[in-house]
C-alpha cells in the first residue's frame, strides 16, 4: 500500500548546495538554521510545549539525492569511498526512500509576522530548502545510549585541517558566520578520495562562494565571491 507524506516545513540554512555540509548533525554546534512551516501547518497549537525540550529530531528528505533505482551497497565517505557496505548499515543519502534523520538543538521559538512560529535550531546538517516531514522531541532517557557501539563510525570526526583564512577575505563573511565557516572548513569538506594540492575547490556558504586549496593539512582560502 502506497502512502503519501506531507511536507510540513522547510529548513533555511547557509548551505546552498550539498558540498561542504557536515556529514552528521551536531558536528558544528554554531551553525544556525530556521525551520519555517508551510502555511497549512502554521497553527501555533501544533508547537505548544516544544520550548520545554532542548533538542529535536528532524525527519527530512534527501531532496537532491533522489534516484529511480537503488543499490543494496554503498561506499561510505568515512571509509574512504572504497569499501562497500549495506545501504541499511550506513547513513548514505542514496536509499530506497531518501529519508534523513538529524538531531538538532532548539535555540529559540520565534514568532515571525508573515511566517508564523519559526524554530531556530543549531547543529543542523541540512541544505537550504530541504523538505521536513516531521519533528519529534528528543527524549534523553529513550534516545541517549552512552554504551552503544557505532560500527565503522564509533567516534565523531575531528577537525583535520588548519584553516588559513586571510583577514581581508574573512572580513567579507558576516561576522556571525565566521566561526561556523571556519569550523566547517576544518572538518575537510572534500571527498575523501580527492587530494590534489593544486585543485581549487568552491563551496557556497552564506550566499558566498568560498574558494580554497588544501596542501599538507592546511586549507588556504584564496577567494570569497
Short mmCIF file of N, CA, C and O in Angstrom, two decimals, residues 26-110:
data_model
loop_
_atom_site.label_atom_id
_atom_site.label_comp_id
_atom_site.label_asym_id
_atom_site.label_seq_id
_atom_site.Cartn_x
_atom_site.Cartn_y
_atom_site.Cartn_z
N UNK A 26 25.21 18.12 14.46
CA UNK A 26 25.88 18.37 15.73
C UNK A 26 27.38 18.51 15.66
O UNK A 26 28.01 18.82 16.68
N UNK A 27 27.99 18.33 14.48
CA UNK A 27 29.45 18.43 14.39
C UNK A 27 29.92 19.87 14.51
O UNK A 27 31.01 20.15 15.01
N UNK A 28 29.10 20.80 14.01
CA UNK A 28 29.42 22.23 14.14
C UNK A 28 28.26 22.87 14.89
O UNK A 28 27.23 23.21 14.32
N UNK A 29 28.43 23.05 16.19
CA UNK A 29 27.34 23.49 17.05
C UNK A 29 26.91 24.93 16.77
O UNK A 29 25.79 25.32 17.10
N UNK A 30 27.80 25.73 16.18
CA UNK A 30 27.48 27.14 15.96
C UNK A 30 26.65 27.38 14.71
O UNK A 30 26.18 28.51 14.49
N UNK A 31 26.46 26.36 13.87
CA UNK A 31 25.66 26.54 12.67
C UNK A 31 24.19 26.78 13.05
O UNK A 31 23.59 25.96 13.75
N UNK A 32 23.63 27.88 12.59
CA UNK A 32 22.24 28.19 12.87
C UNK A 32 21.39 27.98 11.62
O UNK A 32 21.85 28.22 10.49
N UNK A 33 20.15 27.57 11.82
CA UNK A 33 19.21 27.40 10.72
C UNK A 33 17.81 27.66 11.24
O UNK A 33 17.57 27.64 12.46
N UNK A 34 16.89 27.91 10.34
CA UNK A 34 15.50 28.19 10.72
C UNK A 34 14.58 27.17 10.07
O UNK A 34 14.68 26.90 8.87
N UNK A 35 13.68 26.61 10.86
CA UNK A 35 12.64 25.71 10.36
C UNK A 35 11.39 26.55 10.15
O UNK A 35 10.81 27.06 11.11
N UNK A 36 11.00 26.70 8.88
CA UNK A 36 9.84 27.52 8.53
C UNK A 36 8.72 26.60 8.04
O UNK A 36 8.90 25.84 7.10
N UNK A 37 7.58 26.69 8.68
CA UNK A 37 6.48 25.78 8.39
C UNK A 37 5.71 26.22 7.15
O UNK A 37 5.60 27.41 6.83
N UNK A 38 5.16 25.24 6.45
CA UNK A 38 4.28 25.50 5.33
C UNK A 38 2.99 26.15 5.86
O UNK A 38 2.60 25.93 7.01
N UNK A 39 2.32 26.97 5.04
CA UNK A 39 1.15 27.73 5.52
C UNK A 39 0.11 26.89 6.26
O UNK A 39 -0.42 27.32 7.29
N UNK A 40 -0.17 25.68 5.77
CA UNK A 40 -1.23 24.88 6.40
C UNK A 40 -0.82 24.29 7.74
O UNK A 40 -1.64 23.73 8.47
N UNK A 41 0.48 24.41 8.09
CA UNK A 41 0.96 23.88 9.37
C UNK A 41 1.44 24.98 10.31
O UNK A 41 2.22 24.72 11.23
N UNK A 42 0.98 26.20 10.10
CA UNK A 42 1.42 27.31 10.93
C UNK A 42 0.50 27.58 12.11
O UNK A 42 0.47 28.68 12.65
N UNK A 43 -0.24 26.59 12.50
CA UNK A 43 -1.08 26.71 13.69
C UNK A 43 -0.17 26.63 14.92
O UNK A 43 0.48 25.61 15.16
N UNK A 44 -0.11 27.67 15.74
CA UNK A 44 0.80 27.67 16.90
C UNK A 44 0.50 26.56 17.89
O UNK A 44 1.39 26.14 18.65
N UNK A 45 -0.71 26.05 17.90
CA UNK A 45 -1.05 24.97 18.83
C UNK A 45 -0.25 23.70 18.53
O UNK A 45 -0.03 22.87 19.42
N UNK A 46 0.19 23.54 17.27
CA UNK A 46 0.94 22.34 16.90
C UNK A 46 2.31 22.30 17.55
O UNK A 46 2.94 21.24 17.63
N UNK A 47 2.77 23.44 18.06
CA UNK A 47 4.08 23.52 18.70
C UNK A 47 3.99 23.82 20.19
O UNK A 47 5.00 24.08 20.83
N UNK A 48 2.80 23.75 20.72
CA UNK A 48 2.62 24.06 22.14
C UNK A 48 3.46 23.11 23.01
O UNK A 48 3.36 21.89 22.91
N UNK A 49 4.33 23.66 23.84
CA UNK A 49 5.16 22.86 24.73
C UNK A 49 6.52 22.49 24.17
O UNK A 49 7.36 21.94 24.89
N UNK A 50 6.79 22.81 22.90
CA UNK A 50 8.06 22.39 22.31
C UNK A 50 9.25 23.11 22.95
O UNK A 50 10.37 22.58 22.98
N UNK A 51 9.01 24.29 23.51
CA UNK A 51 10.11 25.04 24.12
C UNK A 51 10.65 24.36 25.37
O UNK A 51 11.72 24.73 25.89
N UNK A 52 9.96 23.35 25.89
CA UNK A 52 10.43 22.63 27.06
C UNK A 52 11.51 21.60 26.74
O UNK A 52 12.08 20.99 27.64
N UNK A 53 11.78 21.39 25.45
CA UNK A 53 12.79 20.42 25.02
C UNK A 53 14.01 21.14 24.48
O UNK A 53 13.90 22.13 23.77
N UNK A 54 15.19 20.62 24.83
CA UNK A 54 16.43 21.26 24.37
C UNK A 54 16.82 20.82 22.97
O UNK A 54 17.49 21.56 22.25
N UNK A 55 16.42 19.60 22.58
CA UNK A 55 16.81 19.07 21.29
C UNK A 55 15.60 18.46 20.57
O UNK A 55 14.63 18.04 21.23
N UNK A 56 15.71 18.42 19.26
CA UNK A 56 14.64 17.88 18.42
C UNK A 56 15.20 16.93 17.38
O UNK A 56 16.35 17.05 16.95
N UNK A 57 14.37 15.99 16.97
CA UNK A 57 14.65 15.15 15.80
C UNK A 57 13.95 15.76 14.59
O UNK A 57 12.75 16.06 14.66
N UNK A 58 14.68 15.93 13.51
CA UNK A 58 14.09 16.35 12.25
C UNK A 58 14.09 15.16 11.30
O UNK A 58 15.13 14.50 11.12
N UNK A 59 12.95 14.87 10.71
CA UNK A 59 12.83 13.82 9.71
C UNK A 59 12.61 14.51 8.37
O UNK A 59 11.64 15.24 8.20
N UNK A 60 13.52 14.28 7.42
CA UNK A 60 13.55 15.09 6.22
C UNK A 60 13.88 14.26 4.98
O UNK A 60 14.11 13.06 5.08
N UNK A 61 13.90 14.92 3.85
CA UNK A 61 14.13 14.24 2.59
C UNK A 61 15.46 14.65 1.97
O UNK A 61 15.79 15.83 1.91
N UNK A 62 16.22 13.65 1.51
CA UNK A 62 17.41 13.92 0.71
C UNK A 62 16.94 14.37 -0.67
O UNK A 62 16.99 13.62 -1.65
N UNK A 63 16.45 15.59 -0.77
CA UNK A 63 15.78 16.04 -1.99
C UNK A 63 16.71 16.15 -3.18
O UNK A 63 16.25 16.15 -4.33
N UNK A 64 18.02 16.24 -2.95
CA UNK A 64 18.98 16.31 -4.06
C UNK A 64 19.67 14.98 -4.31
O UNK A 64 20.66 14.93 -5.04
N UNK A 65 19.15 13.91 -3.74
CA UNK A 65 19.79 12.60 -3.91
C UNK A 65 18.77 11.54 -4.34
O UNK A 65 18.98 10.35 -4.13
N UNK A 66 17.67 11.97 -4.94
CA UNK A 66 16.63 11.03 -5.34
C UNK A 66 17.03 10.35 -6.65
O UNK A 66 17.41 11.02 -7.62
N UNK A 67 16.95 9.02 -6.67
CA UNK A 67 17.25 8.25 -7.86
C UNK A 67 16.11 7.27 -8.14
O UNK A 67 15.38 6.88 -7.24
N UNK A 68 15.99 6.89 -9.40
CA UNK A 68 14.93 5.94 -9.75
C UNK A 68 15.23 4.55 -9.20
O UNK A 68 14.32 3.82 -8.80
N UNK A 69 16.50 4.17 -9.19
CA UNK A 69 16.89 2.85 -8.71
C UNK A 69 17.76 3.00 -7.46
O UNK A 69 18.32 4.06 -7.20
N UNK A 70 17.86 1.91 -6.71
CA UNK A 70 18.70 1.93 -5.52
C UNK A 70 19.63 0.73 -5.55
O UNK A 70 19.38 -0.26 -6.23
N UNK A 71 20.73 0.86 -4.83
CA UNK A 71 21.73 -0.21 -4.75
C UNK A 71 21.75 -0.77 -3.33
O UNK A 71 21.66 -0.01 -2.37
N UNK A 72 21.88 -2.08 -3.19
CA UNK A 72 21.93 -2.66 -1.84
C UNK A 72 23.22 -2.32 -1.10
O UNK A 72 23.29 -2.48 0.12
N UNK A 73 24.25 -1.87 -1.82
CA UNK A 73 25.50 -1.50 -1.17
C UNK A 73 25.90 -0.09 -1.59
O UNK A 73 25.56 0.38 -2.69
N UNK A 74 26.63 0.59 -0.70
CA UNK A 74 27.11 1.95 -0.95
C UNK A 74 28.54 2.06 -0.45
O UNK A 74 29.04 1.19 0.26
N UNK A 75 29.21 3.17 -0.81
CA UNK A 75 30.59 3.42 -0.37
C UNK A 75 30.59 4.59 0.63
O UNK A 75 30.56 5.75 0.21
N UNK A 76 30.62 4.33 1.91
CA UNK A 76 30.61 5.42 2.89
C UNK A 76 31.86 6.29 2.79
O UNK A 76 32.97 5.77 2.74
N UNK A 77 31.70 7.61 2.77
CA UNK A 77 32.87 8.50 2.73
C UNK A 77 33.80 8.28 3.92
O UNK A 77 35.02 8.44 3.81
N UNK A 78 33.24 7.88 5.06
CA UNK A 78 34.04 7.67 6.28
C UNK A 78 35.08 6.59 6.07
O UNK A 78 36.12 6.57 6.75
N UNK A 79 34.82 5.67 5.12
CA UNK A 79 35.75 4.58 4.84
C UNK A 79 36.58 4.85 3.59
O UNK A 79 37.11 3.94 2.97
N UNK A 80 36.66 6.10 3.20
CA UNK A 80 37.48 6.47 2.07
C UNK A 80 36.82 6.33 0.72
O UNK A 80 37.43 6.58 -0.32
N UNK A 81 35.56 5.93 0.71
CA UNK A 81 34.85 5.78 -0.56
C UNK A 81 35.27 4.58 -1.36
O UNK A 81 34.90 4.46 -2.54
N UNK A 82 36.01 3.64 -0.76
CA UNK A 82 36.50 2.47 -1.49
C UNK A 82 35.88 1.16 -1.03
O UNK A 82 35.89 0.17 -1.75
N UNK A 83 35.31 1.15 0.18
CA UNK A 83 34.76 -0.08 0.74
C UNK A 83 33.23 -0.04 0.69
O UNK A 83 32.62 0.99 1.00
N UNK A 84 32.63 -1.13 0.27
CA UNK A 84 31.18 -1.20 0.17
C UNK A 84 30.56 -1.82 1.41
O UNK A 84 31.07 -2.81 1.93
N UNK A 85 29.46 -1.22 1.87
CA UNK A 85 28.67 -1.76 2.97
C UNK A 85 27.20 -1.74 2.56
O UNK A 85 26.81 -1.03 1.62
N UNK A 86 26.39 -2.48 3.29
CA UNK A 86 24.97 -2.48 3.01
C UNK A 86 24.36 -1.12 3.26
O UNK A 86 24.70 -0.44 4.22
N UNK A 87 23.45 -0.72 2.38
CA UNK A 87 22.87 0.62 2.49
C UNK A 87 22.19 0.83 3.85
O UNK A 87 22.22 1.93 4.40
N UNK A 88 21.62 -0.24 4.42
CA UNK A 88 20.94 -0.10 5.70
C UNK A 88 21.92 -0.14 6.89
O UNK A 88 21.50 0.02 8.03
N UNK A 89 23.20 -0.34 6.60
CA UNK A 89 24.23 -0.26 7.63
C UNK A 89 24.98 1.06 7.54
O UNK A 89 26.03 1.22 8.16
N UNK A 90 24.43 2.01 6.79
CA UNK A 90 25.06 3.31 6.62
C UNK A 90 24.00 4.41 6.69
O UNK A 90 22.80 4.12 6.75
N UNK A 91 24.45 5.63 6.62
CA UNK A 91 23.53 6.77 6.54
C UNK A 91 23.63 7.44 5.17
O UNK A 91 23.40 8.64 5.03
N UNK A 92 23.97 6.67 4.18
CA UNK A 92 24.07 7.19 2.82
C UNK A 92 22.76 7.84 2.40
O UNK A 92 21.67 7.37 2.74
N UNK A 93 22.82 8.94 1.62
CA UNK A 93 21.58 9.56 1.13
C UNK A 93 20.92 8.76 0.02
O UNK A 93 19.75 9.00 -0.30
N UNK A 94 21.64 7.82 -0.57
CA UNK A 94 21.09 7.06 -1.70
C UNK A 94 20.43 5.79 -1.17
O UNK A 94 21.05 4.74 -1.04
N UNK A 95 19.12 5.90 -0.88
CA UNK A 95 18.38 4.86 -0.21
C UNK A 95 17.09 4.57 -0.97
O UNK A 95 16.66 5.39 -1.80
N UNK A 96 16.44 3.44 -0.68
CA UNK A 96 15.14 3.18 -1.34
C UNK A 96 14.14 4.30 -1.10
O UNK A 96 13.41 4.71 -2.00
N UNK A 97 14.11 4.81 0.13
CA UNK A 97 13.33 6.00 0.46
C UNK A 97 14.32 7.04 0.97
O UNK A 97 14.97 6.82 1.99
N UNK A 98 14.44 8.18 0.29
CA UNK A 98 15.50 9.15 0.63
C UNK A 98 15.19 9.97 1.88
O UNK A 98 15.03 11.19 1.84
N UNK A 99 15.11 9.28 3.02
CA UNK A 99 14.74 9.92 4.28
C UNK A 99 15.98 10.13 5.15
O UNK A 99 16.79 9.22 5.32
N UNK A 100 16.12 11.34 5.69
CA UNK A 100 17.21 11.66 6.60
C UNK A 100 16.69 11.91 8.00
O UNK A 100 15.51 12.22 8.21
N UNK A 101 17.58 11.77 8.98
CA UNK A 101 17.24 11.95 10.38
C UNK A 101 18.36 12.75 11.04
O UNK A 101 19.53 12.36 10.97
N UNK A 102 18.01 13.86 11.66
CA UNK A 102 19.02 14.72 12.29
C UNK A 102 18.55 15.17 13.66
O UNK A 102 17.38 15.53 13.84
N UNK A 103 19.48 15.18 14.60
CA UNK A 103 19.21 15.71 15.93
C UNK A 103 19.80 17.11 16.01
O UNK A 103 20.99 17.30 15.75
N UNK A 104 18.97 18.09 16.35
CA UNK A 104 19.43 19.48 16.42
C UNK A 104 19.06 20.07 17.78
O UNK A 104 18.17 19.57 18.47
N UNK A 105 19.75 21.13 18.14
CA UNK A 105 19.43 21.83 19.38
C UNK A 105 18.43 22.94 19.09
O UNK A 105 18.59 23.70 18.14
N UNK A 106 17.39 23.02 19.89
CA UNK A 106 16.40 24.08 19.75
C UNK A 106 16.90 25.31 20.50
O UNK A 106 16.99 25.32 21.72
N UNK A 107 17.21 26.36 19.74
CA UNK A 107 17.75 27.58 20.33
C UNK A 107 16.67 28.59 20.68
O UNK A 107 16.77 29.30 21.68
N UNK A 108 15.62 28.64 19.85
CA UNK A 108 14.62 29.68 20.05
C UNK A 108 13.34 29.32 19.30
O UNK A 108 13.39 28.73 18.22
N UNK A 109 12.22 29.65 19.90
CA UNK A 109 10.93 29.58 19.21
C UNK A 109 10.53 31.01 18.92
O UNK A 109 10.23 31.79 19.83
N UNK A 110 10.57 31.36 17.64
CA UNK A 110 10.43 32.75 17.24
C UNK A 110 9.10 32.99 16.52
O UNK A 110 8.67 32.16 15.71
#
